[in-house]
Short mmCIF file of C-alpha atoms in Angstrom, two decimals:
data_model
loop_
_atom_site.label_atom_id
_atom_site.label_comp_id
_atom_site.label_asym_id
_atom_site.label_seq_id
_atom_site.Cartn_x
_atom_site.Cartn_y
_atom_site.Cartn_z
CA MET A 1 -113.12 -236.95 -40.02
CA LYS A 2 -116.13 -238.73 -41.53
CA ARG A 3 -116.15 -242.49 -41.03
CA LYS A 4 -115.70 -244.82 -43.94
CA GLN A 5 -118.87 -246.49 -45.13
CA SER A 6 -117.88 -249.84 -43.65
CA GLU A 7 -117.38 -248.26 -40.23
CA VAL A 8 -120.84 -246.77 -39.96
CA GLU A 9 -122.31 -250.20 -39.20
CA GLU A 10 -120.15 -250.35 -36.07
CA LEU A 11 -122.39 -247.83 -34.31
CA PRO A 12 -123.06 -248.58 -30.64
CA LYS A 13 -125.81 -251.18 -30.25
CA PRO A 14 -129.02 -249.55 -28.99
CA LYS A 15 -130.45 -250.78 -25.71
CA LYS A 16 -134.18 -250.99 -25.21
CA ALA A 17 -135.52 -248.90 -22.35
CA LYS A 18 -139.05 -248.41 -21.12
CA GLY A 19 -141.67 -247.76 -23.78
CA LYS A 20 -140.36 -247.20 -27.27
CA MET A 21 -137.11 -245.52 -26.32
CA ALA A 22 -133.75 -247.11 -26.97
CA THR A 23 -130.47 -245.75 -25.62
CA THR A 24 -126.78 -245.83 -26.40
CA GLN A 25 -123.66 -244.00 -25.30
CA ILE A 26 -121.28 -241.54 -26.93
CA THR A 27 -117.95 -240.09 -25.88
CA LEU A 28 -117.76 -236.31 -25.55
CA THR A 29 -114.71 -234.25 -26.40
CA PRO A 30 -113.22 -232.14 -23.58
CA GLN A 31 -114.93 -229.01 -24.94
CA GLU A 32 -118.28 -230.79 -25.25
CA SER A 33 -117.89 -232.01 -21.67
CA ARG A 34 -117.22 -228.46 -20.51
CA LEU A 35 -120.40 -227.29 -22.25
CA ARG A 36 -122.40 -230.13 -20.71
CA GLU A 37 -121.19 -229.35 -17.18
CA LEU A 38 -121.93 -225.65 -17.59
CA LEU A 39 -125.47 -226.26 -18.82
CA LEU A 40 -126.16 -228.80 -16.09
CA ASP A 41 -125.03 -226.28 -13.49
CA VAL A 42 -127.36 -223.69 -14.98
CA ALA A 43 -130.19 -226.24 -14.80
CA ARG A 44 -129.40 -226.89 -11.11
CA TYR A 45 -129.31 -223.14 -10.50
CA ILE A 46 -132.81 -222.82 -11.99
CA ASP A 47 -134.08 -225.82 -10.02
CA GLU A 48 -132.77 -224.36 -6.76
CA SER A 49 -134.51 -221.05 -7.43
CA LYS A 50 -137.90 -222.87 -7.34
CA GLU A 51 -139.13 -220.57 -10.12
CA ILE A 52 -140.04 -223.58 -12.25
CA LYS A 53 -142.13 -226.35 -10.72
CA GLU A 54 -140.86 -229.05 -13.06
CA LYS A 55 -137.22 -230.15 -12.84
CA ILE A 56 -135.18 -228.88 -15.79
CA GLU A 57 -134.01 -231.53 -18.26
CA LEU A 58 -131.58 -230.68 -21.04
CA ARG A 59 -130.94 -232.55 -24.28
CA PHE A 60 -128.72 -231.96 -27.27
CA ALA A 61 -131.00 -232.63 -30.23
CA GLY A 62 -131.05 -233.65 -33.87
CA GLY A 63 -128.17 -233.02 -36.21
CA TRP A 64 -125.39 -232.82 -33.63
CA VAL A 65 -126.35 -236.23 -32.20
CA ARG A 66 -126.58 -237.76 -35.68
CA ASP A 67 -123.18 -236.40 -36.69
CA LYS A 68 -121.63 -237.44 -33.37
CA LEU A 69 -122.71 -241.04 -33.95
CA LEU A 70 -121.31 -240.86 -37.49
CA ASP A 71 -118.04 -239.34 -36.23
CA ILE A 72 -118.62 -236.16 -38.26
CA PRO A 73 -117.36 -233.00 -36.50
CA SER A 74 -120.14 -230.52 -35.72
CA HIS A 75 -120.07 -227.17 -33.95
CA ASP A 76 -123.81 -226.45 -34.17
CA ILE A 77 -125.72 -227.71 -31.14
CA ASP A 78 -129.45 -227.43 -30.56
CA THR A 79 -130.19 -227.65 -26.84
CA ALA A 80 -133.76 -228.71 -26.08
CA ILE A 81 -135.34 -227.78 -22.74
CA ASN A 82 -138.35 -229.50 -21.23
CA ALA A 83 -140.04 -226.83 -19.11
CA MET A 84 -139.13 -223.33 -20.30
CA THR A 85 -138.47 -221.47 -23.53
CA GLY A 86 -134.99 -221.29 -24.96
CA TYR A 87 -134.76 -217.57 -24.34
CA ALA A 88 -135.88 -217.89 -20.72
CA PHE A 89 -133.24 -220.56 -20.08
CA SER A 90 -130.48 -218.55 -21.75
CA THR A 91 -131.29 -215.44 -19.70
CA LYS A 92 -131.01 -217.54 -16.52
CA MET A 93 -127.64 -218.75 -17.83
CA GLN A 94 -126.52 -215.14 -18.17
CA GLU A 95 -127.70 -214.49 -14.64
CA TYR A 96 -125.77 -217.52 -13.39
CA LEU A 97 -122.60 -216.33 -15.12
CA LYS A 98 -122.72 -212.90 -13.50
CA ASN A 99 -121.32 -214.62 -10.42
CA GLU A 100 -117.51 -214.54 -10.53
CA GLU A 101 -117.26 -217.87 -8.71
CA ASN A 102 -119.31 -219.55 -11.41
CA LEU A 103 -117.08 -218.08 -14.09
CA LYS A 104 -114.01 -219.39 -12.28
CA LYS A 105 -115.58 -222.82 -11.75
CA HIS A 106 -115.99 -223.27 -15.50
CA ALA A 107 -112.74 -221.44 -16.37
CA LEU A 108 -114.72 -219.06 -18.55
CA GLU A 109 -113.26 -215.99 -20.21
CA ALA A 110 -114.97 -213.32 -22.27
CA LYS A 111 -113.74 -214.98 -25.50
CA ASP A 112 -115.57 -218.20 -24.53
CA LEU A 113 -118.98 -216.52 -24.65
CA GLY A 114 -120.71 -214.78 -27.53
CA ASN A 115 -123.60 -212.36 -27.45
CA LEU A 116 -127.05 -213.77 -26.83
CA HIS A 117 -129.49 -213.31 -29.69
CA LYS A 118 -133.20 -213.62 -29.07
CA ILE A 119 -135.35 -215.14 -31.82
CA LEU A 120 -138.81 -213.75 -31.20
CA ALA A 121 -141.98 -215.76 -31.47
CA ASN A 122 -143.34 -215.27 -34.99
CA PRO A 123 -146.36 -217.36 -35.96
CA GLU A 124 -146.02 -216.36 -39.63
CA LYS A 125 -142.60 -218.02 -39.74
CA SER A 126 -143.39 -221.09 -37.65
CA LYS A 127 -141.77 -219.63 -34.53
CA HIS A 128 -144.51 -219.69 -31.90
CA LEU A 129 -142.12 -220.01 -28.96
CA GLU A 130 -139.10 -217.85 -28.21
CA THR A 131 -135.67 -219.33 -28.84
CA ALA A 132 -132.17 -217.97 -28.41
CA THR A 133 -128.75 -218.51 -29.92
CA THR A 134 -125.25 -217.79 -28.63
CA LYS A 135 -121.65 -218.98 -28.88
CA ILE A 136 -120.11 -220.97 -26.03
CA PHE A 137 -116.67 -222.62 -26.00
CA GLY A 138 -116.56 -222.27 -29.79
CA PHE A 139 -119.93 -223.96 -30.34
CA ASP A 140 -122.93 -222.24 -31.93
CA VAL A 141 -125.63 -223.16 -29.42
CA ASP A 142 -129.36 -222.72 -29.99
CA PHE A 143 -131.72 -223.01 -27.02
CA VAL A 144 -135.23 -224.20 -27.76
CA ASN A 145 -138.00 -225.92 -25.82
CA LEU A 146 -139.22 -229.42 -26.57
CA ARG A 147 -142.32 -229.05 -28.71
CA LYS A 148 -145.19 -230.72 -30.43
CA GLU A 149 -146.97 -229.26 -33.41
CA THR A 150 -150.19 -229.39 -35.39
CA TYR A 151 -150.70 -228.30 -38.99
CA SER A 152 -153.56 -226.64 -40.80
CA ASP A 153 -154.55 -227.83 -44.28
CA ASP A 154 -153.21 -224.79 -46.14
CA SER A 155 -149.94 -223.95 -44.41
CA ARG A 156 -146.61 -225.57 -43.56
CA ASN A 157 -146.42 -223.27 -40.51
CA PRO A 158 -147.45 -225.39 -37.51
CA GLN A 159 -149.10 -224.39 -34.26
CA MET A 160 -146.42 -225.19 -31.68
CA GLU A 161 -146.64 -225.79 -27.97
CA PHE A 162 -144.57 -227.43 -25.25
CA GLY A 163 -144.19 -231.17 -25.71
CA THR A 164 -142.36 -234.22 -24.43
CA ALA A 165 -139.10 -235.55 -25.84
CA GLU A 166 -141.01 -238.27 -27.69
CA GLU A 167 -143.50 -235.76 -29.17
CA ASP A 168 -140.55 -233.61 -30.27
CA ALA A 169 -138.87 -236.61 -31.87
CA LEU A 170 -141.98 -237.65 -33.77
CA ARG A 171 -142.45 -234.18 -35.31
CA ARG A 172 -139.03 -234.27 -36.99
CA ASP A 173 -138.31 -234.91 -40.66
CA ALA A 174 -136.26 -238.11 -40.32
CA THR A 175 -135.50 -240.68 -37.65
CA ILE A 176 -131.78 -239.98 -37.90
CA ASN A 177 -132.54 -236.34 -37.02
CA ALA A 178 -134.83 -237.29 -34.13
CA LEU A 179 -132.15 -238.45 -31.67
CA PHE A 180 -131.43 -236.79 -28.33
CA TYR A 181 -128.42 -236.78 -26.05
CA ASN A 182 -129.68 -236.41 -22.48
CA LEU A 183 -127.17 -234.29 -20.56
CA GLY A 184 -128.42 -235.60 -17.23
CA THR A 185 -128.19 -239.33 -17.97
CA ASP A 186 -125.27 -239.04 -20.42
CA LEU A 187 -127.19 -241.27 -22.85
CA VAL A 188 -128.45 -240.98 -26.42
CA GLU A 189 -132.24 -241.38 -26.45
CA ASP A 190 -133.93 -242.89 -29.50
CA PHE A 191 -137.73 -242.84 -29.74
CA THR A 192 -137.93 -243.60 -33.48
CA SER A 193 -135.33 -246.29 -34.35
CA GLY A 194 -132.93 -243.61 -35.56
CA ILE A 195 -129.86 -245.53 -34.39
CA GLN A 196 -130.88 -248.56 -36.43
CA ASP A 197 -131.49 -246.37 -39.46
CA LEU A 198 -128.04 -244.79 -39.09
CA ALA A 199 -126.48 -248.26 -39.07
CA ALA A 200 -128.55 -249.23 -42.12
CA ARG A 201 -127.61 -245.94 -43.87
CA ARG A 202 -131.32 -245.27 -44.35
CA ILE A 203 -133.46 -242.12 -44.38
CA ARG A 204 -136.95 -242.71 -42.98
CA THR A 205 -139.69 -240.53 -41.52
CA PRO A 206 -140.66 -240.97 -37.84
CA LEU A 207 -144.38 -241.01 -38.65
CA GLU A 208 -146.33 -242.26 -41.66
CA PRO A 209 -144.54 -240.68 -44.67
CA LYS A 210 -147.49 -239.16 -46.51
CA THR A 211 -148.73 -237.43 -43.36
CA THR A 212 -145.21 -236.19 -42.61
CA PHE A 213 -144.77 -234.71 -46.10
CA THR A 214 -148.29 -233.32 -46.44
CA ASP A 215 -147.92 -231.55 -43.08
CA ASP A 216 -144.64 -229.98 -44.17
CA PRO A 217 -143.62 -230.59 -47.82
CA LEU A 218 -140.25 -228.97 -47.14
CA ARG A 219 -139.30 -232.30 -45.61
CA VAL A 220 -139.26 -233.82 -49.10
CA LEU A 221 -136.33 -231.58 -50.01
CA ARG A 222 -134.64 -232.04 -46.66
CA LEU A 223 -134.65 -235.82 -47.01
CA ILE A 224 -133.14 -235.53 -50.48
CA ARG A 225 -130.44 -233.24 -49.08
CA PHE A 226 -129.54 -235.56 -46.21
CA ALA A 227 -129.57 -238.63 -48.44
CA SER A 228 -127.10 -237.05 -50.87
CA ARG A 229 -124.98 -235.47 -48.14
CA LEU A 230 -124.58 -238.69 -46.16
CA GLY A 231 -124.71 -241.15 -49.04
CA PHE A 232 -127.78 -242.82 -47.49
CA SER A 233 -130.77 -244.37 -49.24
CA ILE A 234 -134.35 -243.23 -48.69
CA ASP A 235 -136.62 -246.05 -47.61
CA PRO A 236 -139.13 -247.18 -50.28
CA ALA A 237 -142.25 -246.09 -48.39
CA SER A 238 -140.89 -242.57 -47.98
CA GLU A 239 -139.84 -242.41 -51.63
CA THR A 240 -143.31 -243.44 -52.76
CA SER A 241 -144.92 -240.71 -50.68
CA MET A 242 -142.41 -238.09 -51.87
CA SER A 243 -143.67 -238.68 -55.42
CA ASP A 244 -147.33 -238.71 -54.44
CA PRO A 245 -149.31 -236.12 -56.48
CA ALA A 246 -150.99 -234.81 -53.31
CA VAL A 247 -147.60 -234.26 -51.66
CA MET A 248 -146.23 -232.49 -54.75
CA GLU A 249 -149.33 -230.30 -54.87
CA ALA A 250 -148.89 -229.48 -51.19
CA LEU A 251 -145.27 -228.56 -51.90
CA LYS A 252 -146.44 -226.07 -54.52
CA LEU A 253 -149.17 -224.57 -52.32
CA LYS A 254 -147.75 -224.61 -48.81
CA ILE A 255 -144.03 -224.00 -49.14
CA SER A 256 -142.46 -220.64 -49.93
CA ARG A 257 -140.17 -220.52 -52.95
CA GLU A 258 -137.49 -218.92 -50.76
CA ARG A 259 -137.40 -222.12 -48.70
CA VAL A 260 -137.19 -224.21 -51.87
CA GLY A 261 -134.21 -222.12 -52.91
CA VAL A 262 -132.50 -222.45 -49.53
CA GLU A 263 -132.77 -226.24 -49.55
CA LEU A 264 -131.67 -226.48 -53.18
CA GLU A 265 -128.66 -224.25 -52.53
CA LYS A 266 -127.60 -226.47 -49.63
CA MET A 267 -127.89 -229.52 -51.89
CA LEU A 268 -125.90 -228.00 -54.75
CA LYS A 269 -123.21 -226.64 -52.42
CA GLY A 270 -122.99 -229.98 -50.63
CA ASN A 271 -120.61 -232.85 -51.20
CA ASP A 272 -122.82 -234.68 -53.72
CA PRO A 273 -124.85 -232.24 -55.85
CA MET A 274 -125.25 -234.83 -58.59
CA GLY A 275 -126.79 -237.25 -56.10
CA SER A 276 -129.38 -234.61 -55.20
CA LEU A 277 -130.28 -233.99 -58.84
CA GLN A 278 -130.49 -237.73 -59.48
CA LEU A 279 -133.00 -238.10 -56.65
CA ILE A 280 -135.06 -235.15 -57.87
CA ASP A 281 -135.02 -236.69 -61.33
CA ARG A 282 -135.89 -240.23 -60.24
CA LEU A 283 -138.70 -239.08 -57.95
CA GLY A 284 -140.27 -236.98 -60.72
CA LEU A 285 -139.98 -233.73 -58.77
CA TYR A 286 -138.47 -231.56 -61.50
CA SER A 287 -141.63 -229.69 -62.46
CA THR A 288 -142.45 -229.11 -58.79
CA ILE A 289 -139.07 -227.58 -57.94
CA PHE A 290 -137.84 -225.99 -61.15
CA THR A 291 -140.93 -224.04 -62.07
CA ASP A 292 -142.16 -220.45 -62.24
CA PRO A 293 -145.22 -220.42 -59.98
CA THR A 294 -146.17 -216.87 -61.04
CA THR A 295 -146.77 -217.79 -64.70
CA GLN A 296 -149.52 -220.00 -66.05
CA GLY A 297 -149.79 -221.72 -69.41
CA HIS A 298 -146.13 -222.36 -70.19
CA PRO A 299 -145.46 -225.98 -71.17
CA ALA A 300 -142.98 -227.77 -68.91
CA PRO A 301 -139.83 -229.12 -70.54
CA THR A 302 -139.28 -232.84 -70.81
CA THR A 303 -136.69 -234.29 -68.47
CA ASP A 304 -136.33 -237.65 -70.23
CA ASN A 305 -132.65 -237.03 -70.96
CA TRP A 306 -131.87 -234.49 -68.20
CA ALA A 307 -129.46 -236.98 -66.64
CA ILE A 308 -127.17 -236.46 -69.63
CA ALA A 309 -126.59 -232.84 -68.57
CA TYR A 310 -125.86 -233.31 -64.89
CA THR A 311 -123.83 -236.47 -65.53
CA CYS A 312 -121.87 -234.50 -68.13
CA LEU A 313 -120.97 -231.88 -65.53
CA ASN A 314 -119.99 -234.55 -63.04
CA GLU A 315 -117.74 -236.18 -65.66
CA LEU A 316 -116.05 -232.86 -66.36
CA LYS A 317 -115.51 -232.27 -62.65
CA SER A 318 -114.18 -235.79 -62.11
CA ASN A 319 -111.61 -235.28 -64.89
CA GLU A 320 -110.38 -231.89 -63.68
CA THR A 321 -106.70 -231.40 -64.47
CA PRO A 322 -104.63 -228.28 -65.29
CA GLY A 323 -105.89 -226.88 -68.58
CA SER A 324 -108.96 -229.14 -68.64
CA ILE A 325 -112.42 -227.87 -69.59
CA TYR A 326 -113.66 -227.83 -65.99
CA GLU A 327 -110.51 -226.20 -64.62
CA CYS A 328 -110.70 -223.43 -67.23
CA LEU A 329 -114.44 -222.76 -66.98
CA VAL A 330 -115.17 -223.27 -63.26
CA ARG A 331 -112.75 -221.19 -61.25
CA SER A 332 -114.30 -220.36 -57.86
CA ASP A 333 -116.60 -221.76 -55.18
CA ASP A 334 -119.40 -219.53 -56.49
CA ALA A 335 -118.78 -220.88 -59.99
CA LYS A 336 -119.02 -224.47 -58.70
CA TYR A 337 -122.46 -223.75 -57.27
CA PHE A 338 -123.54 -221.82 -60.37
CA SER A 339 -122.42 -224.70 -62.58
CA TRP A 340 -124.83 -227.08 -60.83
CA VAL A 341 -127.66 -224.56 -61.08
CA LEU A 342 -126.98 -224.38 -64.82
CA ALA A 343 -126.99 -228.18 -65.04
CA ALA A 344 -130.33 -228.20 -63.21
CA ILE A 345 -131.88 -225.67 -65.57
CA THR A 346 -130.72 -227.20 -68.88
CA PRO A 347 -134.09 -228.84 -69.72
CA TRP A 348 -135.54 -225.35 -70.12
CA SER A 349 -133.17 -224.79 -73.07
CA GLN A 350 -135.75 -226.77 -75.11
CA MET A 351 -138.14 -223.84 -74.83
CA PRO A 352 -137.80 -221.06 -77.45
CA LEU A 353 -136.63 -217.66 -76.25
CA PRO A 354 -139.55 -215.26 -75.68
CA GLN A 355 -139.65 -212.39 -78.16
CA PRO A 356 -140.53 -208.71 -77.53
CA ALA A 357 -144.24 -207.87 -77.58
CA LYS A 358 -143.55 -205.38 -80.37
CA PRO A 359 -140.62 -204.79 -82.75
CA GLY A 360 -137.79 -203.04 -80.96
CA GLY A 361 -139.36 -203.68 -77.56
CA LYS A 362 -137.60 -204.94 -74.46
CA LEU A 363 -136.45 -208.53 -74.67
CA PRO A 364 -138.37 -210.70 -72.13
CA PRO A 365 -136.30 -212.95 -69.87
CA PRO A 366 -135.91 -216.60 -70.90
CA LEU A 367 -138.28 -219.02 -69.19
CA GLY A 368 -135.32 -220.64 -67.44
CA SER A 369 -134.41 -217.29 -65.93
CA LEU A 370 -137.92 -216.92 -64.52
CA VAL A 371 -137.52 -220.31 -62.87
CA ILE A 372 -134.40 -218.99 -61.15
CA ARG A 373 -136.00 -215.69 -60.13
CA GLU A 374 -139.45 -216.92 -59.11
CA GLY A 375 -139.09 -220.66 -58.64
CA ILE A 376 -136.05 -220.78 -56.35
CA LYS A 377 -135.69 -217.05 -55.63
CA GLY A 378 -132.10 -217.04 -56.84
CA GLU A 379 -129.98 -213.95 -56.30
CA ASN A 380 -129.45 -211.47 -59.12
CA LYS A 381 -125.97 -212.72 -59.93
CA ILE A 382 -127.09 -216.24 -60.80
CA TYR A 383 -130.23 -214.90 -62.52
CA ASN A 384 -128.02 -212.77 -64.79
CA VAL A 385 -125.66 -215.66 -65.57
CA VAL A 386 -128.60 -217.94 -66.46
CA THR A 387 -130.12 -215.21 -68.65
CA GLY A 388 -126.83 -214.73 -70.50
CA ALA A 389 -126.36 -218.47 -70.84
CA PHE A 390 -129.79 -218.98 -72.41
CA ARG A 391 -129.34 -216.08 -74.82
CA HIS A 392 -125.80 -216.90 -75.91
CA HIS A 393 -125.41 -220.69 -75.87
CA GLU A 394 -126.11 -221.02 -79.61
CA GLU A 395 -123.55 -218.29 -80.45
CA ILE A 396 -120.96 -219.87 -78.17
CA THR A 397 -121.49 -223.28 -79.76
CA ALA A 398 -121.25 -221.68 -83.22
CA LEU A 399 -117.87 -220.18 -82.28
CA LYS A 400 -116.71 -223.58 -81.05
CA ASP A 401 -117.75 -225.19 -84.34
CA ALA A 402 -116.04 -222.42 -86.35
CA ILE A 403 -112.80 -222.98 -84.42
CA ILE A 404 -112.91 -226.70 -85.18
CA GLN A 405 -113.51 -225.92 -88.87
CA GLU A 406 -110.64 -223.38 -88.75
CA VAL A 407 -112.80 -220.55 -90.07
CA GLU A 408 -110.59 -217.52 -90.68
CA TYR A 409 -112.22 -215.06 -88.26
CA THR A 410 -111.59 -217.36 -85.29
CA SER A 411 -107.90 -216.37 -85.37
CA GLN A 412 -108.70 -212.64 -85.32
CA ARG A 413 -108.05 -211.66 -81.75
CA ASP A 414 -110.13 -208.49 -81.87
CA LYS A 415 -113.26 -210.14 -83.28
CA VAL A 416 -113.19 -213.09 -80.91
CA GLY A 417 -112.21 -210.95 -77.93
CA MET A 418 -114.98 -208.41 -78.49
CA THR A 419 -117.51 -211.23 -78.83
CA ILE A 420 -116.42 -212.73 -75.50
CA ARG A 421 -116.58 -209.28 -73.89
CA ARG A 422 -120.16 -208.87 -75.12
CA TRP A 423 -121.22 -212.22 -73.71
CA ASP A 424 -119.68 -211.34 -70.37
CA ALA A 425 -121.24 -207.86 -70.33
CA GLN A 426 -124.66 -209.40 -70.95
CA GLY A 427 -124.84 -211.76 -68.02
CA GLY A 428 -121.36 -212.10 -66.53
CA HIS A 429 -119.29 -215.25 -66.03
CA TRP A 430 -118.93 -215.94 -69.75
CA ARG A 431 -116.97 -219.10 -68.94
CA LEU A 432 -120.03 -220.53 -67.18
CA GLN A 433 -122.15 -219.51 -70.15
CA ALA A 434 -119.78 -221.62 -72.26
CA LEU A 435 -120.19 -224.51 -69.82
CA PHE A 436 -123.96 -224.24 -70.22
CA ALA A 437 -123.56 -224.33 -74.01
CA LEU A 438 -121.55 -227.53 -73.65
CA MET A 439 -124.25 -229.17 -71.48
CA VAL A 440 -127.03 -228.08 -73.85
CA GLU A 441 -125.13 -229.62 -76.75
CA ALA A 442 -124.77 -232.82 -74.73
CA LEU A 443 -128.56 -232.90 -74.33
CA LYS A 444 -129.08 -232.36 -78.05
CA ARG A 445 -126.70 -235.16 -78.95
CA ASP A 446 -128.61 -237.41 -76.55
CA SER A 447 -125.66 -239.70 -76.06
CA LYS A 448 -124.17 -241.13 -72.90
CA SER A 449 -120.71 -241.01 -74.46
CA TYR A 450 -119.04 -237.63 -73.99
CA GLU A 451 -115.67 -238.40 -75.59
CA GLY A 452 -116.27 -236.64 -78.91
CA LEU A 453 -118.08 -233.72 -77.28
CA PHE A 454 -115.33 -233.14 -74.72
CA SER A 455 -112.67 -233.35 -77.44
CA GLU A 456 -114.36 -230.57 -79.40
CA TRP A 457 -114.80 -228.28 -76.40
CA GLN A 458 -111.24 -228.93 -75.26
CA GLN A 459 -110.12 -227.77 -78.71
CA PHE A 460 -112.25 -224.65 -78.23
CA ILE A 461 -110.60 -223.93 -74.85
CA ASP A 462 -107.08 -224.66 -76.12
CA HIS A 463 -107.57 -222.34 -79.10
CA LEU A 464 -108.72 -219.43 -76.94
CA GLU A 465 -105.96 -220.05 -74.42
CA ALA A 466 -103.37 -220.03 -77.21
CA MET A 467 -104.76 -216.67 -78.34
CA ASP A 468 -104.56 -215.47 -74.69
CA ILE A 469 -108.14 -214.28 -75.04
CA MET A 470 -110.02 -216.11 -72.24
CA ASP A 471 -109.73 -213.08 -69.95
CA ALA A 472 -110.74 -210.53 -72.58
CA PRO A 473 -113.59 -209.19 -70.37
CA ALA A 474 -111.03 -208.16 -67.74
CA GLU A 475 -108.96 -206.15 -70.25
CA ARG A 476 -108.89 -202.50 -69.19
CA SER A 477 -108.86 -199.71 -71.72
CA ILE A 478 -105.51 -197.94 -72.07
CA ILE A 479 -107.36 -194.62 -72.28
CA ASP A 480 -110.50 -193.34 -70.58
CA GLY A 481 -113.26 -191.24 -72.12
CA LYS A 482 -112.07 -187.96 -70.65
CA LEU A 483 -108.56 -188.36 -72.04
CA LEU A 484 -109.87 -189.62 -75.38
CA SER A 485 -112.03 -186.52 -75.72
CA LYS A 486 -109.00 -184.36 -74.96
CA GLU A 487 -106.83 -186.21 -77.51
CA LEU A 488 -109.53 -185.61 -80.12
CA GLY A 489 -109.20 -181.88 -79.65
CA GLY A 490 -111.80 -181.51 -76.94
CA ALA A 491 -114.72 -183.22 -78.70
CA LYS A 492 -117.80 -182.95 -76.53
CA PRO A 493 -118.67 -186.32 -74.90
CA GLY A 494 -121.86 -187.94 -76.16
CA VAL A 495 -123.32 -191.13 -77.60
CA TRP A 496 -120.21 -191.53 -79.75
CA MET A 497 -118.04 -192.22 -76.71
CA ARG A 498 -118.96 -195.85 -76.09
CA PRO A 499 -118.43 -197.10 -79.66
CA ALA A 500 -115.22 -195.04 -79.83
CA LEU A 501 -113.88 -196.76 -76.72
CA GLU A 502 -114.81 -200.09 -78.29
CA VAL A 503 -112.65 -199.13 -81.28
CA VAL A 504 -109.84 -198.52 -78.79
CA MET A 505 -110.44 -201.95 -77.23
CA GLU A 506 -110.44 -203.63 -80.64
CA TRP A 507 -107.08 -202.00 -81.33
CA GLN A 508 -105.77 -203.19 -77.95
CA LEU A 509 -106.85 -206.74 -78.65
CA ARG A 510 -105.02 -206.63 -82.01
CA ASN A 511 -101.95 -205.19 -80.32
CA PRO A 512 -101.60 -206.94 -76.96
CA GLY A 513 -99.01 -205.55 -74.57
CA ILE A 514 -98.74 -202.06 -76.13
CA THR A 515 -99.57 -199.36 -73.58
CA ASP A 516 -98.99 -196.25 -75.70
CA TYR A 517 -102.47 -195.14 -76.78
CA LYS A 518 -101.43 -192.81 -79.60
CA ASP A 519 -102.09 -195.32 -82.40
CA ALA A 520 -105.38 -196.33 -80.79
CA VAL A 521 -106.50 -192.68 -80.78
CA GLU A 522 -105.45 -192.37 -84.42
CA GLU A 523 -107.65 -195.38 -85.21
CA VAL A 524 -110.60 -193.56 -83.62
CA ARG A 525 -109.74 -190.35 -85.48
CA LYS A 526 -109.78 -192.17 -88.83
CA ARG A 527 -113.28 -193.39 -88.09
CA SER A 528 -114.58 -190.14 -86.64
CA GLU A 529 -117.14 -189.66 -89.39
CA GLU A 530 -118.46 -193.20 -89.02
CA LEU A 531 -118.62 -192.75 -85.23
CA LYS A 532 -120.25 -189.32 -85.63
CA ILE A 533 -117.75 -187.65 -83.35
CA PRO A 534 -118.56 -183.91 -83.18
CA LYS A 535 -115.84 -181.53 -84.27
CA PRO A 536 -114.33 -179.41 -81.45
#
């Protein structure tokens, strides 16, 4: 369980050791102790073989140490090795465990060990030294050598080579992620004041911030993610450098959009997505992150009132109760993530929808959709939802307004149901499209009070629920095309089939619960001339 905020300051007091390093102690669980003893035995086995001149030193590194000090359970452990690659060490571990006596010593069974996966050196992806990953005692363990790195001016992919523990610590993104637990000494090693920063609930870079971010601009996003995940503040010097024009330009030039998307997804699936968006907003990073780098000349939307949209979503989520707007519109873990993506992209609703190059031509995607596809490399499902949301939000809002005004057609189950089905067919997740419409309207109203807005949209939801029409897209036709053709005397299938089946669906929506399709077929037959159904 995560510690309460007041308890974090009770972290063990660091003790100064030689040089810059401070130390402190932690208490391992029984399973962590088993892993430690196994790895130390493997290290002794390697030392005794005399294959490596330098004595093997092992350290648990980074995130596991941070989370251990914060009393946050973690099953991902990076094991750093001083004098050999991660893959070389792990193959010696396999060799050690071929001995039955060693297996017995550590009470190991087949279920305690997973397969070893080699991660090849790949300079194009920043992996210049071989690493390996496996599962031991229920932990996901990565083996990697201690390293130092140098960067070129035009790439975030560093040249890596073997380094010391201090050099490895200094290359990391934040001091709280630069801690080591030395398996040999049973002590936490701190070369960068990470323990003090944990106690102060502060995110800070080990080296001078601008250099850290210019070398690898991805660290800007990582610091935002850790700050929102842990509820920490970012120190002022780091914040200033994160907003530096040179750093933002480096982020555009040196970092792949796939990596932007990965970090953003982790933020928005984390425990404080609003906190992440607030930081992006406050640091002026919107146009750097939510952009289409493949297109030039498009004006960027203003984000002056963007906070209204993401705060609106957070308010809805905070007030979730049975039958509430959020409960009705956001119904899965995927939908929760998608909802935050939609909140992030709302400023692009200010931009007009692109029109076809020529009359009747293909409709170009909205600019916001291009941001999803090219800017954060979002998967097709979210791209489609965003596209539908941009194209339909005005229609959805118009239906909401008509319901409030009690316009006659809003009580016609077939008309409303077919409209909802169309929205869903053209993007999917029509409920999330409605949520986007709500957030766009909040932006347009430019008010920090949501009471009137929420009241109107709750009325919209309640009306559709009373009509039992919210799930109209899931309604299945009571007759398929083959049977319909047969019922019409064997009419040859053709372009008439789709509109004919829509007539059937309209009939179903007017007559909920009736499963006999005879009257629905008769409805189609009456309109056969209009539908241009060929005679048998």
